[in-house]
């Protein structure tokens, strides 16, 4: 939805009603939902230009600007930049402030994909500096606001951009002339028409528990992730594959110490199956610089330190160590 708004606002149709194509920028760690959105918008997967990341999996903002300039010189139209906060694989938070500066210099819409991580700004706002400059932010209350599936949320700054994209009356210039808020119904600012009352869940739980309870729980999850990272680092059999900036911890078993990367991929795939079959802990996986990683992601308010300790114990047990 954010990219539909961005496209309508930044590359409106010409006098013949034809909308030009355009380019969307995101880091190489971007969630697959972004290329999928580009495909649905008719821009195509290939319209998402993947910008390289630094050693901590954050978008290289100098490379972003370079790519934008290159596209402009070639006559292509930059539409939007999607910053991840944080990435689904490792929880890396793109440098939002410099990305916002690039977006502003070149007239790009700035969307923050905060589906997994943005709610951690309740606990560690300093890690999200620059997020307030975004044109839109997506976040999943069913991830780090502990809500049952599904409860996704899109925040956007300019109601007129939403109306231009989703109201049958609206193009962006026309909607600029109208009273920005009152003349449109909610379904004219959204892809969805008939829908369930999903907002009841977070509203009720926020009223009941208060924001502070969420802040404390998120802080506890962040601390558990650091604890897991330290436990992994303390075991010579295990190797951590990414820095921990939020609550995702990626690591792998080193095998007998003489394995190639391809062998380690196979070994850890097998290990993941065994760990999950043992039934005590549930891990997912990620690809980190092309390597197969075991990935623990802590977004449950009931997780405890002993749960986290069980991860290391179970992985080692499954490996037969
Ligand atoms: C989960 C996730 C999404 C997709 O969210 P859904 O709720 O599955 O639609 C998008 N981006 C990131 C970074 C995510 O972690």
Short mmCIF file of N, CA, C and O and ligand atoms in Angstrom, two decimals, residues 31 33 86 88 113 115-116 140 142-143, ligand 1:
data_model
loop_
_atom_site.label_atom_id
_atom_site.label_comp_id
_atom_site.label_asym_id
_atom_site.label_seq_id
_atom_site.Cartn_x
_atom_site.Cartn_y
_atom_site.Cartn_z
N UNK A 31 13.05 -7.67 2.67
CA UNK A 31 12.06 -8.75 2.77
C UNK A 31 11.40 -8.96 1.41
O UNK A 31 11.18 -8.01 0.67
N UNK A 33 8.53 -9.29 0.55
CA UNK A 33 7.25 -8.60 0.32
C UNK A 33 7.44 -7.35 -0.54
O UNK A 33 6.49 -6.90 -1.18
N UNK A 86 13.97 -3.62 11.62
CA UNK A 86 15.18 -4.20 11.08
C UNK A 86 14.87 -5.29 10.06
O UNK A 86 13.73 -5.67 9.84
N UNK A 88 14.64 -8.89 8.23
CA UNK A 88 14.05 -10.12 8.74
C UNK A 88 15.13 -11.14 9.11
O UNK A 88 14.99 -11.88 10.08
N UNK A 113 10.28 -0.32 6.29
CA UNK A 113 9.71 -1.63 6.57
C UNK A 113 10.10 -1.99 8.00
O UNK A 113 11.19 -2.49 8.27
N UNK A 115 8.14 -4.00 9.85
CA UNK A 115 7.19 -5.07 10.19
C UNK A 115 7.67 -5.84 11.42
O UNK A 115 6.92 -6.06 12.37
N UNK A 116 8.94 -6.21 11.39
CA UNK A 116 9.49 -6.95 12.53
C UNK A 116 10.01 -5.99 13.62
O UNK A 116 9.68 -6.15 14.80
N UNK A 140 4.16 -4.71 12.27
CA UNK A 140 3.28 -5.85 12.53
C UNK A 140 3.03 -5.96 14.03
O UNK A 140 3.92 -6.36 14.78
N UNK A 142 1.38 -8.19 15.17
CA UNK A 142 1.43 -9.62 15.48
C UNK A 142 2.87 -10.12 15.62
O UNK A 142 3.09 -11.30 15.88
N UNK A 143 3.82 -9.25 15.46
CA UNK A 143 5.19 -9.65 15.78
C UNK A 143 5.53 -9.08 17.16
O UNK A 143 5.25 -9.70 18.16
C1 LIG B 1 7.25 -10.30 8.60
C2 LIG B 1 7.85 -9.27 7.73
C3 LIG B 1 7.17 -8.77 6.62
C4 LIG B 1 5.85 -9.34 6.14
O1 LIG B 1 4.89 -9.22 7.09
P1 LIG B 1 3.59 -10.18 7.09
O2 LIG B 1 2.98 -9.80 8.36
O3 LIG B 1 4.07 -11.57 7.02
O4 LIG B 1 2.81 -9.78 5.90
C5 LIG B 1 7.76 -7.74 5.90
N1 LIG B 1 8.95 -7.26 6.24
C6 LIG B 1 9.65 -7.72 7.30
C7 LIG B 1 10.98 -7.12 7.62
C8 LIG B 1 9.13 -8.74 8.08
O5 LIG B 1 9.82 -9.22 9.12
#
